[in-house]
Coordinates of C-alpha atoms and ligand atoms in Angstrom, one line a residue:
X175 CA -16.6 -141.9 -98.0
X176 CA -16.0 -141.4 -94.3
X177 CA -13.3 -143.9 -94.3
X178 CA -11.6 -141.9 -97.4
X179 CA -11.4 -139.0 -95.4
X180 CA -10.2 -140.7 -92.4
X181 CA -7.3 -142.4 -94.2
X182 CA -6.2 -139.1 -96.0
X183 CA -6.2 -137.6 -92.8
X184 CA -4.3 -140.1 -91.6
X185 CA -2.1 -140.2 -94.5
X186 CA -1.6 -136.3 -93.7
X187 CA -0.8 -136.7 -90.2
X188 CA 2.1 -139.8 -91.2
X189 CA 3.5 -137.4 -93.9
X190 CA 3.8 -134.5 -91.5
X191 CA 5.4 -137.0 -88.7
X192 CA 8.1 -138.2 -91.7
X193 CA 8.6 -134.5 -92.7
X194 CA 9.7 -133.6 -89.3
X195 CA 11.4 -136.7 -88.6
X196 CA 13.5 -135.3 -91.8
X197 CA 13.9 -132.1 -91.0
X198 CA 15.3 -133.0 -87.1
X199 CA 16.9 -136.0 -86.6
X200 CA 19.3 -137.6 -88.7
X201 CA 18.1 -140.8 -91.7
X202 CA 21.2 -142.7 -90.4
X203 CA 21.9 -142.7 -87.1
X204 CA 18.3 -141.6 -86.0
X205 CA 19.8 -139.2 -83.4
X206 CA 18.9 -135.2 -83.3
X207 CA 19.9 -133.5 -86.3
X208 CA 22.1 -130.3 -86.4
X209 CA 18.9 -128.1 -86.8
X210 CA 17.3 -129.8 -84.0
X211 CA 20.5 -130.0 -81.8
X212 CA 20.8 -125.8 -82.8
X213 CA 17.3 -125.2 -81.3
X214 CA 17.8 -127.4 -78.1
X215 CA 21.0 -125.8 -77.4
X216 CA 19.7 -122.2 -77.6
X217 CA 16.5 -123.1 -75.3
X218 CA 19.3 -124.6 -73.2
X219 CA 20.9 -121.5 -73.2
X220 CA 18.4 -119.6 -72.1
X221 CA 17.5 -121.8 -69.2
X222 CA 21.0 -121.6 -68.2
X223 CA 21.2 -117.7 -68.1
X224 CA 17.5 -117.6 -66.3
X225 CA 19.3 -120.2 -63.4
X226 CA 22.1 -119.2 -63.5
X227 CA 23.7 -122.5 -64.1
X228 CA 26.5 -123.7 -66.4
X229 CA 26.0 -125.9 -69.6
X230 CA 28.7 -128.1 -71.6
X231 CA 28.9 -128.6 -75.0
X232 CA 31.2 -131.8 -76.4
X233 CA 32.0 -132.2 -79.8
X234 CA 33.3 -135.7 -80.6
X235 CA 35.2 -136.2 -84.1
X236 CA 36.5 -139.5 -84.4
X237 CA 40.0 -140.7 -85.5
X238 CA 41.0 -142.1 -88.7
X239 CA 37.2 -142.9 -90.0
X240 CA 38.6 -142.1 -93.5
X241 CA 40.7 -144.9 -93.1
X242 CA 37.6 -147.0 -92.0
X243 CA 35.8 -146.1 -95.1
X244 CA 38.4 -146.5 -97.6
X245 CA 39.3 -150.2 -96.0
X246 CA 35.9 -151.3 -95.2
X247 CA 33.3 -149.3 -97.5
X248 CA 31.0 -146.9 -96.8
X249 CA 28.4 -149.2 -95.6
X250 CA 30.6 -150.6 -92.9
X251 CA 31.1 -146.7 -91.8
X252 CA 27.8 -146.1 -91.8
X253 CA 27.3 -148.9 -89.1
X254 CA 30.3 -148.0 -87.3
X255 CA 28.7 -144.1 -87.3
X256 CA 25.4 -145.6 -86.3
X257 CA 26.9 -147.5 -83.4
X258 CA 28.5 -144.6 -82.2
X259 CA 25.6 -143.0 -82.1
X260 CA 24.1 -145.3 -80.0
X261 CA 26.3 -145.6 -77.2
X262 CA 27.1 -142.2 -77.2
X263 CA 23.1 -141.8 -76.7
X264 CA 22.9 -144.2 -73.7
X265 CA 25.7 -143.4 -72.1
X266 CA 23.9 -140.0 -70.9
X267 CA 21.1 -138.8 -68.4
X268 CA 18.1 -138.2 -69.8
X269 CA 18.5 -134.5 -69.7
X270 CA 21.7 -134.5 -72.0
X271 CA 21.5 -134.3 -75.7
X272 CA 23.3 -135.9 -78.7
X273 CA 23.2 -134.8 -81.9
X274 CA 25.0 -135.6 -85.1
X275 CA 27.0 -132.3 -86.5
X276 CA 28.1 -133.9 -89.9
X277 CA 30.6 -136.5 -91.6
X278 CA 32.1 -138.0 -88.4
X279 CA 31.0 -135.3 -86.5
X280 CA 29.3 -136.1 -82.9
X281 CA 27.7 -133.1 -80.5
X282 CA 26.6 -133.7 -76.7
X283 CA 24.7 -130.8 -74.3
X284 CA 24.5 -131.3 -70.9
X285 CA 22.6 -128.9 -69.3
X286 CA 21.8 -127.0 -65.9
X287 CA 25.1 -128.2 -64.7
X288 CA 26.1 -126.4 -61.3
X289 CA 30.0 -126.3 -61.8
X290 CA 31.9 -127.2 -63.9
X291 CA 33.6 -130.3 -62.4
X292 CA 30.3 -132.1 -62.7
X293 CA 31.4 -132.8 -66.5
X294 CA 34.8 -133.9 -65.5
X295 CA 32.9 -137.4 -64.8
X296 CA 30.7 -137.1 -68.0
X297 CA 33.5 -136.3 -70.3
X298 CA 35.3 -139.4 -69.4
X299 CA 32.2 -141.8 -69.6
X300 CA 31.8 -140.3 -73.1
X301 CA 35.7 -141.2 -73.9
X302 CA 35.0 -144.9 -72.5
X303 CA 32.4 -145.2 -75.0
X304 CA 35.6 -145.8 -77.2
X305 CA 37.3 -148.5 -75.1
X306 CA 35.0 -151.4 -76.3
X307 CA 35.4 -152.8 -79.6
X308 CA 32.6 -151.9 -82.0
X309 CA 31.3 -154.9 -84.4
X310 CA 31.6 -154.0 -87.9
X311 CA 31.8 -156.0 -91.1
X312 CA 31.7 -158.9 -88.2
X313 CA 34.9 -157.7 -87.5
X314 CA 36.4 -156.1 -83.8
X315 CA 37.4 -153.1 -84.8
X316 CA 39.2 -150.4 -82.0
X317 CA 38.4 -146.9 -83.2
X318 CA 39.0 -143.5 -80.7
X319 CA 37.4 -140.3 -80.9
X320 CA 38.9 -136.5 -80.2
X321 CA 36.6 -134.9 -78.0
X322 CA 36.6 -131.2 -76.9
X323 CA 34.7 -129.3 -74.6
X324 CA 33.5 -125.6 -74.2
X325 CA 31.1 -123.9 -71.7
X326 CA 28.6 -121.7 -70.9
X327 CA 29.7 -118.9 -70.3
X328 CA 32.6 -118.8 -70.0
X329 CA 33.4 -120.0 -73.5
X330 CA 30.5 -118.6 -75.3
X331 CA 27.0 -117.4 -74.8
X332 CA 25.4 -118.4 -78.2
X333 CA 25.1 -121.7 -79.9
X334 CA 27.9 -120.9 -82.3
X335 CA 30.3 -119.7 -80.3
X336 CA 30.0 -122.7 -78.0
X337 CA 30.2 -125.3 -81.1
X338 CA 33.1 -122.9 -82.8
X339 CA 34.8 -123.2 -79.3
X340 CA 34.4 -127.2 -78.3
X341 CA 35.6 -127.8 -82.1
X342 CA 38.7 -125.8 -81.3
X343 CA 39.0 -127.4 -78.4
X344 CA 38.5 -130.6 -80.1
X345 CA 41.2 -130.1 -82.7
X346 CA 44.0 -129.0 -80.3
X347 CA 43.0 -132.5 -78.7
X348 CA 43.7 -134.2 -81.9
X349 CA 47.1 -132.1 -82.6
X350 CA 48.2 -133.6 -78.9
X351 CA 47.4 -137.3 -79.8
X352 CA 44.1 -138.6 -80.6
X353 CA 41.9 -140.7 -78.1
X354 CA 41.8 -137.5 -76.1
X355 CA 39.7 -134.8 -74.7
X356 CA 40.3 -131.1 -74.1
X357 CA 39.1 -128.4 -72.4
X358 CA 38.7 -125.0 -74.4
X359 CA 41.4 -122.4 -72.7
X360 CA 42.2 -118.6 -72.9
X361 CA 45.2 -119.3 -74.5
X362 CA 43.3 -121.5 -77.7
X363 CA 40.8 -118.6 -78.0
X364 CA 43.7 -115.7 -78.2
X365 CA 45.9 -117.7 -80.7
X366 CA 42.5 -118.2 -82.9
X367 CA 41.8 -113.9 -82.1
X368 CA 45.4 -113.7 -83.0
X369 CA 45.3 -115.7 -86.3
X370 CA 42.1 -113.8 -87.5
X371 CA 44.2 -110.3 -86.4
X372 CA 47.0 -111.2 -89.4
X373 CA 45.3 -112.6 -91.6
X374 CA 42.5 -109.7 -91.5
X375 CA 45.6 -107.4 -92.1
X376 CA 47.3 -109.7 -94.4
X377 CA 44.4 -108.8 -96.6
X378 CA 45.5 -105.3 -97.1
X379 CA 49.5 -106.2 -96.9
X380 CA 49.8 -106.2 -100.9
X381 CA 47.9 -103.4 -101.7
X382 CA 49.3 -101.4 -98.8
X383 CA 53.0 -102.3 -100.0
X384 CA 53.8 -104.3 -96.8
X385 CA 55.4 -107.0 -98.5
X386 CA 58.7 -107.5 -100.2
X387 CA 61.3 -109.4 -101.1
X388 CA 65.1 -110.5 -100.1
X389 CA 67.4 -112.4 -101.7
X390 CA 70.0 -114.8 -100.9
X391 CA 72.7 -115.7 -102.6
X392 CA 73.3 -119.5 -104.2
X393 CA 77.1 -120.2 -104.6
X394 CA 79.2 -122.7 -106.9
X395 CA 80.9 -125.3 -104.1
X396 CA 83.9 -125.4 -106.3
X397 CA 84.3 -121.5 -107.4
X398 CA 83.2 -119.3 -105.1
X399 CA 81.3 -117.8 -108.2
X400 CA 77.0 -116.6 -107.6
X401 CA 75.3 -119.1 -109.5
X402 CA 71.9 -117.7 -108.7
X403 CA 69.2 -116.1 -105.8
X404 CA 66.0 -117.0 -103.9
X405 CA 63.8 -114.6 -103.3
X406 CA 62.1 -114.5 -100.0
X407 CA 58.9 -113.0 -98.8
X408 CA 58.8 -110.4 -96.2
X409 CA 56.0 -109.2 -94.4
X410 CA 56.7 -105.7 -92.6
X411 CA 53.7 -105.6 -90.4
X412 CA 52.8 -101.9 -89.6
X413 CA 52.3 -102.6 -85.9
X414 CA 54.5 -105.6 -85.3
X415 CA 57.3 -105.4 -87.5
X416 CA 59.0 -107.9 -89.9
X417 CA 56.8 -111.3 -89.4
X418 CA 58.2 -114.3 -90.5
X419 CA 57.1 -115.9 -93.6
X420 CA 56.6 -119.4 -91.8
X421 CA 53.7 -117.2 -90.1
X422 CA 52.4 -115.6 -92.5
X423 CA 52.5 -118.1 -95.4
X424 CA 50.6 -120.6 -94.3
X425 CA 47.6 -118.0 -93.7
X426 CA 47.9 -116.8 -97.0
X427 CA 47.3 -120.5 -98.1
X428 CA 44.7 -120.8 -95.9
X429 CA 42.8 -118.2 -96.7
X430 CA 43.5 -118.2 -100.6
X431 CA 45.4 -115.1 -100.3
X432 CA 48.3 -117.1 -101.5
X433 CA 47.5 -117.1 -105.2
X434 CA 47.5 -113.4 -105.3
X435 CA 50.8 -113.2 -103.7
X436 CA 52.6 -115.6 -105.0
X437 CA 51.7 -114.2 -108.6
X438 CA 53.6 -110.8 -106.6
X439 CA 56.0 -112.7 -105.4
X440 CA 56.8 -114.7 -109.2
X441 CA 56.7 -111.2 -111.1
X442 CA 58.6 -108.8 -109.0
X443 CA 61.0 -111.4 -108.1
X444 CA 61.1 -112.2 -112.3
X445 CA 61.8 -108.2 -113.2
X446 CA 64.3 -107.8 -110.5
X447 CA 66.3 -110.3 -112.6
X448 CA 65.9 -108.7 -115.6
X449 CA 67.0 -105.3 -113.9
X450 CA 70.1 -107.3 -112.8
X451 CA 71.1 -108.7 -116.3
X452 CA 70.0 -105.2 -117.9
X453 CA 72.2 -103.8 -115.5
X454 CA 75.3 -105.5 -116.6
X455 CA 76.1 -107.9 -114.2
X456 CA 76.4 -111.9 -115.2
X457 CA 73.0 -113.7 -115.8
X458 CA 71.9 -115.9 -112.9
X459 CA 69.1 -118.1 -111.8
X460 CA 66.3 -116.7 -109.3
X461 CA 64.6 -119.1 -107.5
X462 CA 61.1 -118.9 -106.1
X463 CA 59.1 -120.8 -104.1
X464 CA 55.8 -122.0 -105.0
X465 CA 53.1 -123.1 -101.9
X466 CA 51.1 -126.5 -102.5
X467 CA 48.2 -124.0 -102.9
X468 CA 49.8 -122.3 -106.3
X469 CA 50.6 -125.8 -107.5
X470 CA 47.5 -127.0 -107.3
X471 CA 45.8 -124.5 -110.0
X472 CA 45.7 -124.9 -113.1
X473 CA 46.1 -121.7 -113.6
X474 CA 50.4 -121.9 -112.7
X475 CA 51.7 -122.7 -116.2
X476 CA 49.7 -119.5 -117.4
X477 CA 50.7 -117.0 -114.7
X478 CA 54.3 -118.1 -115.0
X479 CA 54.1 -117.7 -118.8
X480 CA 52.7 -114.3 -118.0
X481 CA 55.7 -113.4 -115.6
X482 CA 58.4 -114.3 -118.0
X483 CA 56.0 -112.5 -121.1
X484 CA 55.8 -109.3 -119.2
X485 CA 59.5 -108.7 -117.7
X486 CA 60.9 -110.0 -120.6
X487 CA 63.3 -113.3 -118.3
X488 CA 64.6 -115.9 -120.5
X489 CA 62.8 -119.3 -118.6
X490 CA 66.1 -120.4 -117.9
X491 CA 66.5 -118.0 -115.4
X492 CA 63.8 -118.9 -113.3
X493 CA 64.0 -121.8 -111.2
X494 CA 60.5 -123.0 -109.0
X495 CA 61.1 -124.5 -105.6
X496 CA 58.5 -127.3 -104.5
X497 CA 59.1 -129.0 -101.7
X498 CA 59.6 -132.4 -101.4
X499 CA 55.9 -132.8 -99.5
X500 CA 54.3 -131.6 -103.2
X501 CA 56.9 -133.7 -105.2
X502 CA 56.0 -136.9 -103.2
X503 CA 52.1 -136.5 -103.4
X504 CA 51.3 -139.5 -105.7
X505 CA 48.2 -137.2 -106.8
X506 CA 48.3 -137.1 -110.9
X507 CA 48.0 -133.8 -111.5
X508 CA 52.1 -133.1 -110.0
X509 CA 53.6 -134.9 -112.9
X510 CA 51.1 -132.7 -115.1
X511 CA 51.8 -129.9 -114.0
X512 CA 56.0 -130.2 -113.6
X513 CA 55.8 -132.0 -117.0
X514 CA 54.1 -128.7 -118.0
X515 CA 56.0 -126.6 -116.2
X516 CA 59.1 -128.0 -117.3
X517 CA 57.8 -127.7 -121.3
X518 CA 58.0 -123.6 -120.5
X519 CA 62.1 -123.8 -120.0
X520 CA 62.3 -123.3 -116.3
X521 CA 63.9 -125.2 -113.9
X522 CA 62.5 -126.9 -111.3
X523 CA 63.8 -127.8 -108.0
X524 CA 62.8 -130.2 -104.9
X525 CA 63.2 -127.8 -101.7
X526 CA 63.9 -128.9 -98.2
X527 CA 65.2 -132.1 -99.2
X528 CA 65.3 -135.3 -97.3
X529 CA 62.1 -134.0 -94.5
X530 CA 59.3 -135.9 -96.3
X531 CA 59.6 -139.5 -97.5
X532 CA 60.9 -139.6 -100.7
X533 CA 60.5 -142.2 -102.8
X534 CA 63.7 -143.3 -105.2
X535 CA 61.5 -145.0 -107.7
X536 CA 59.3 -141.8 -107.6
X537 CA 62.1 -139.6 -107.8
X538 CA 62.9 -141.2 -111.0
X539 CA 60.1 -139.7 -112.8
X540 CA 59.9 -136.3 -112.0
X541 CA 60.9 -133.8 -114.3
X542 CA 63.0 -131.7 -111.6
X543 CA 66.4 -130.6 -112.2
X544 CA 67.7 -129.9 -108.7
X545 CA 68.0 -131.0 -104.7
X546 CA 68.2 -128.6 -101.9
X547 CA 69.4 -130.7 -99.5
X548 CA 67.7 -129.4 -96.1
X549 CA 69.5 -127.0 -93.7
X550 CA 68.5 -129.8 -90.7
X551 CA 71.5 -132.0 -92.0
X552 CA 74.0 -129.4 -92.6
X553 CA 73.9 -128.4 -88.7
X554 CA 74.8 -132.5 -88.5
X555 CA 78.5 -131.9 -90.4
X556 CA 81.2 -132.4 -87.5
X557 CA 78.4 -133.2 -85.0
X558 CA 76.7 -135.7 -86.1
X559 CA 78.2 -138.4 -88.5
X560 CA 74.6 -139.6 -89.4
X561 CA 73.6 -136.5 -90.9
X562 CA 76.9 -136.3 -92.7
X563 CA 76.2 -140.2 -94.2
X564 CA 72.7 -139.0 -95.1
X565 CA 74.3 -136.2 -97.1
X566 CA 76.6 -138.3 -98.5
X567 CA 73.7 -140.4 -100.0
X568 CA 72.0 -137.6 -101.0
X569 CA 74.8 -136.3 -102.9
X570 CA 75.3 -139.8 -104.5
X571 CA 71.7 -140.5 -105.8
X572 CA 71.6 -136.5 -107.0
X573 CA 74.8 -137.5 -109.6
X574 CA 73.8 -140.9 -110.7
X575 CA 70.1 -139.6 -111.4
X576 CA 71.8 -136.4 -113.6
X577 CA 70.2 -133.8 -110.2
X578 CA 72.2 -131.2 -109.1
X579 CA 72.5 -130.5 -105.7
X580 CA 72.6 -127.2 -103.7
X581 CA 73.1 -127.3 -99.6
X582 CA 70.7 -125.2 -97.6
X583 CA 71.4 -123.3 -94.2
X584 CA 75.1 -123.5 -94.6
X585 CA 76.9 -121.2 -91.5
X586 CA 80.7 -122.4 -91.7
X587 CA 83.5 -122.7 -93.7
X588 CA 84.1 -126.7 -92.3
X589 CA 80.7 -127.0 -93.5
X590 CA 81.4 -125.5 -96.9
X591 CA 84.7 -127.6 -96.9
X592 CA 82.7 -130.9 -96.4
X593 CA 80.5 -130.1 -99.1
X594 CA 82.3 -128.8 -101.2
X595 CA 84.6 -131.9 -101.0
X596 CA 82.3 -134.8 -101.2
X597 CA 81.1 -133.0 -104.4
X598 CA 77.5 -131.3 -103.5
X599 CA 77.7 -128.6 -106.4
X600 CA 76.6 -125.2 -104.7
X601 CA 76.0 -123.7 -101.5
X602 CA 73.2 -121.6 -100.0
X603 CA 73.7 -120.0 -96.2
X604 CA 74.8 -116.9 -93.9
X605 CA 78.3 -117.8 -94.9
X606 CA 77.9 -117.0 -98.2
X607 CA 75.6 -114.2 -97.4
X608 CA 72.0 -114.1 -95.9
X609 CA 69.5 -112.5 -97.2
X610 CA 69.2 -109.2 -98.3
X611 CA 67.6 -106.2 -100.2
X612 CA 67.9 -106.0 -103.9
X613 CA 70.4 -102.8 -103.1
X614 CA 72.3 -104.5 -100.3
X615 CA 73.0 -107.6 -103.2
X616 CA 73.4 -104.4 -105.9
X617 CA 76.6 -102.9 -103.5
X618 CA 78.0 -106.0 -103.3
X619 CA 77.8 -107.4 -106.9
X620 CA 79.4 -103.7 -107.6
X621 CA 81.6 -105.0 -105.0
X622 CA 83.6 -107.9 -104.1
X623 CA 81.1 -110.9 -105.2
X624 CA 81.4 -112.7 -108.1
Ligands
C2E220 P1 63.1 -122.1 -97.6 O1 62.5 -122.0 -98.9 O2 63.7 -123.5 -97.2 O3 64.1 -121.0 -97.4 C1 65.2 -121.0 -96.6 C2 65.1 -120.4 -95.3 O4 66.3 -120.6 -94.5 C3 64.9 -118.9 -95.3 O5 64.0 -118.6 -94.2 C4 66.3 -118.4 -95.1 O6 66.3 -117.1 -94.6 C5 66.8 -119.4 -94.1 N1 68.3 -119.5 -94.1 C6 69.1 -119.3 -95.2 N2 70.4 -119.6 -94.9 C7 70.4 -119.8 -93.6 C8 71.4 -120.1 -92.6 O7 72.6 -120.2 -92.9 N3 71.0 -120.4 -91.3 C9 69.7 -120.3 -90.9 N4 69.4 -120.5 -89.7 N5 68.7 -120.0 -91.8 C10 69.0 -119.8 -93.1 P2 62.8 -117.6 -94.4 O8 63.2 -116.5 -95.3 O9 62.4 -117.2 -93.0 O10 61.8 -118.5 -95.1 C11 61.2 -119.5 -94.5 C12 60.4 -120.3 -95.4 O11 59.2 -119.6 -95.8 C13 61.1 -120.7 -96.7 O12 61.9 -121.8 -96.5 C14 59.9 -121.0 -97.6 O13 59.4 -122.3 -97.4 C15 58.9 -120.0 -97.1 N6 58.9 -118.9 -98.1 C16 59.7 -117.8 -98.1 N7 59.3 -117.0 -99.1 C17 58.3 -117.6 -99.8 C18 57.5 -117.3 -100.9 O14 57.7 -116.3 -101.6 N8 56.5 -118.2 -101.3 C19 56.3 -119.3 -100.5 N9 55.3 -120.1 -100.9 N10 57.0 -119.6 -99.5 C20 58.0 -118.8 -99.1
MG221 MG1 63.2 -122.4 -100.7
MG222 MG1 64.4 -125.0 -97.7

């Protein structure tokens, strides 16, 4: 009976120990946990601000461990996470802490420090954890890490703040070559304030009647003659002015605001045609470019149906821009969706054209009807007899694979010349006219233009 009791309790007691062993440290690499890591940090913390001393926070993220994964399996990562694990662990004082933050995601605190040189020496023994080989899968393999590093207090005074800023810190390692380590700055923090600033206000852009359009015109090589427009997003910030849409765009993506605006951006851009043709002057295409982020719903088809249901454009009219990036990506939802696209009666073109790696055999099978060969090469006519053999090419695979081709970024009649001559079909550029307000292009179709 008494022995019962004893081994319940004892049973009680082992359970308990496993439940916190759970809840703190991690099942694979046996090292702290995030929870656990949280709660040393913040005792940390306050030890730090009773002392007055400084504390470091590292967080490691190593490079290309996707690519470890997908060659070697997920077993052989998980050994090559637990060994990292290891020596990150022994390569510290006793008083330091490692924790695992997630994924391939690796935290170190080193506490009580006096200044802030004293990590100087740490940071690099935790780099040279990656100069050794590991042995995986019986196999040497090399793998680096990005490390970055914030401290207290300078960098933040709560845990979150000083993981948020060593991850920042981290990532603007990675951007400058992997293998490295980097300290968080004043200037990392501002552009992150900065980022946050626009895109808060980004927010209320649309609703606030911030944004707006501009059109450029698209010109036949051979005629002179306005064979269509791409309309162009504007931001007019009320504060800063007119931001660029290579700003501004790519927050939008980010923070999903993109879908909302690009729907904007597809219907007025869609109506202002109609107005045009309604208004008498000859029918033309309107281009619009669609982010990766738009393309990837499955909601495009729909929304573009919509545009062209509501204003009443004949699909032909409307041409989508992708760029080559989204045209490339062997995912199989981009032939779905262009094949889809496609079925509506729009035309679909392949922006920026020749910056990715295009593939011929790839190109082949896309449903796209155009090339905009990239404004990069055009600055290469008369300068630089690469760029014009490149455009030369490019204008050669577009006819024998039944593409037309249009010629971005064009500034000079020598440029037009040379285009027009080796037979690139249409033009796009300040030459022909940059872009502008849907009265400025009204004027001048009442105008001059053709
Ligand atoms: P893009 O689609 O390649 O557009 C061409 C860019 O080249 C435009 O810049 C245009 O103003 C500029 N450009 C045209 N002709 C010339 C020229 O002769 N010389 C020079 N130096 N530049 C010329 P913009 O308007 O600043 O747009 C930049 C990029 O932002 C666009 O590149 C496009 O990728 C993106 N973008 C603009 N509007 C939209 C939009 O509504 N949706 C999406 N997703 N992206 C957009
Ligand atoms: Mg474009
Ligand atoms: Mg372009």
């Amino acid at each position: 009976m008494l022995a019962n009791l004893l081994a319940d309790a004892i049973a009680k007691v082992e359970t308990e120990h496993d439940l916190n062993y759970l809840a703190y440290y991690d099942p694979l690499t046996g090292i702290p946990n995030r929870v656990l890591f949280y709660r040393r940090l913040e005792q940390a913390i306050d030890l730090a601000r009773q002392t007055g001393k400084k504390l470091g926070v590292i967080f490691i993220d190593l490079d290309g461990f996707k690519e470890v994964n997908d060659t070697l399996g997920h077993d052989w990562g998980d050994q090559l996470l637990k060994r990292i694990g290891k020596r990150l662990t022994d390569c510290l004082g006793k008083a330091d802490l490692v924790g695992r933050f997630g994924g391939d995601e690796f935290l170190i605190m080193v506490p009580q420090l006096s200044h802030h040189l004293e990590l100087e020496k740490i940071a690099e023994q935790v780099m040279s954890i990656f100069h050794r080989p590991m042995l995986v899968a019986e196999q040497e393999l090399y793998v680096s890490g990005s490390g970055g590093i914030a401290i207290y207090p300078k960098d933040g005074e709560n845990v979150n703040t000083l993981i948020k800023n060593a991850d920042l810190a981290m990532y603007a390692a990675k951007k400058s070559g992997k293998g490295q380590i980097s300290y968080c700055s004043g200037d990392m923090k501002a552009a992150v304030h900065e980022k946050m600033m626009l895109t808060n206000r980004l927010h209320r852009a649309l609703a606030n009647q911030e944004l707006f359009l501009h059109y450029q015109p698209q010109v036949s090589a051979k005629t002179d003659e306005i064979t269509g427009f791409e309309a162009l997003l504007r931001w007019h910030h009320p504060e800063r002015g007119l931001i660029s849409p290579e700003v501004f765009i790519p927050l939008a993506e980010q923070s999903g605001l993109i879908s909302s605006i690009g729907e904007w951006v597809l219907k007025t851009a869609c109506a202002q045609n109609k107005a045009w043709q309604e208004q008498g002057f000859k029918p033309v295409r309107m281009a619009v470019n669609l982010s990766v982020e738009q393309f990837r719903s499955s909601n495009l088809e729909r929304i573009i149906a919509g545009c062209l249901q509501a204003t009443g454009l004949k699909p032909r009219y409307l041409e989508l821009e992708i760029t080559e990036g989204i045209a490339m990506k062997t995912a199989h939802y981009v032939i779905r969706q262009l094949d889809g696209l496609k079925k509506l009666g729009v035309a679909i073109s392949i922006d920026d054209f020749g910056t990715a790696f295009s593939s011929m055999s790839r190109l082949k099978d896309l449903p796209v009807d155009r090339i905009k060969i990239d404004q990069s090469f055009i600055r290469g006519i008369g300068v630089n007899p690469k760029d014009e053999s490149i455009i030369l090419v490019m204008i050669h695979l577009a006819q024998k694979m039944g593409l037309r081709v249009i010629a971005e970024g064009v500034e000079t009649e020598d440029q037009l010349h040379f285009l027009s001559d080796k037979g690139c079909d249409e033009v796009q550029g300040y030459y022909c006219g940059r872009p502008m307000s849907a009265e400025a292009i009204e004027k001048k179709l009442n105008g001059n233009w053709k």
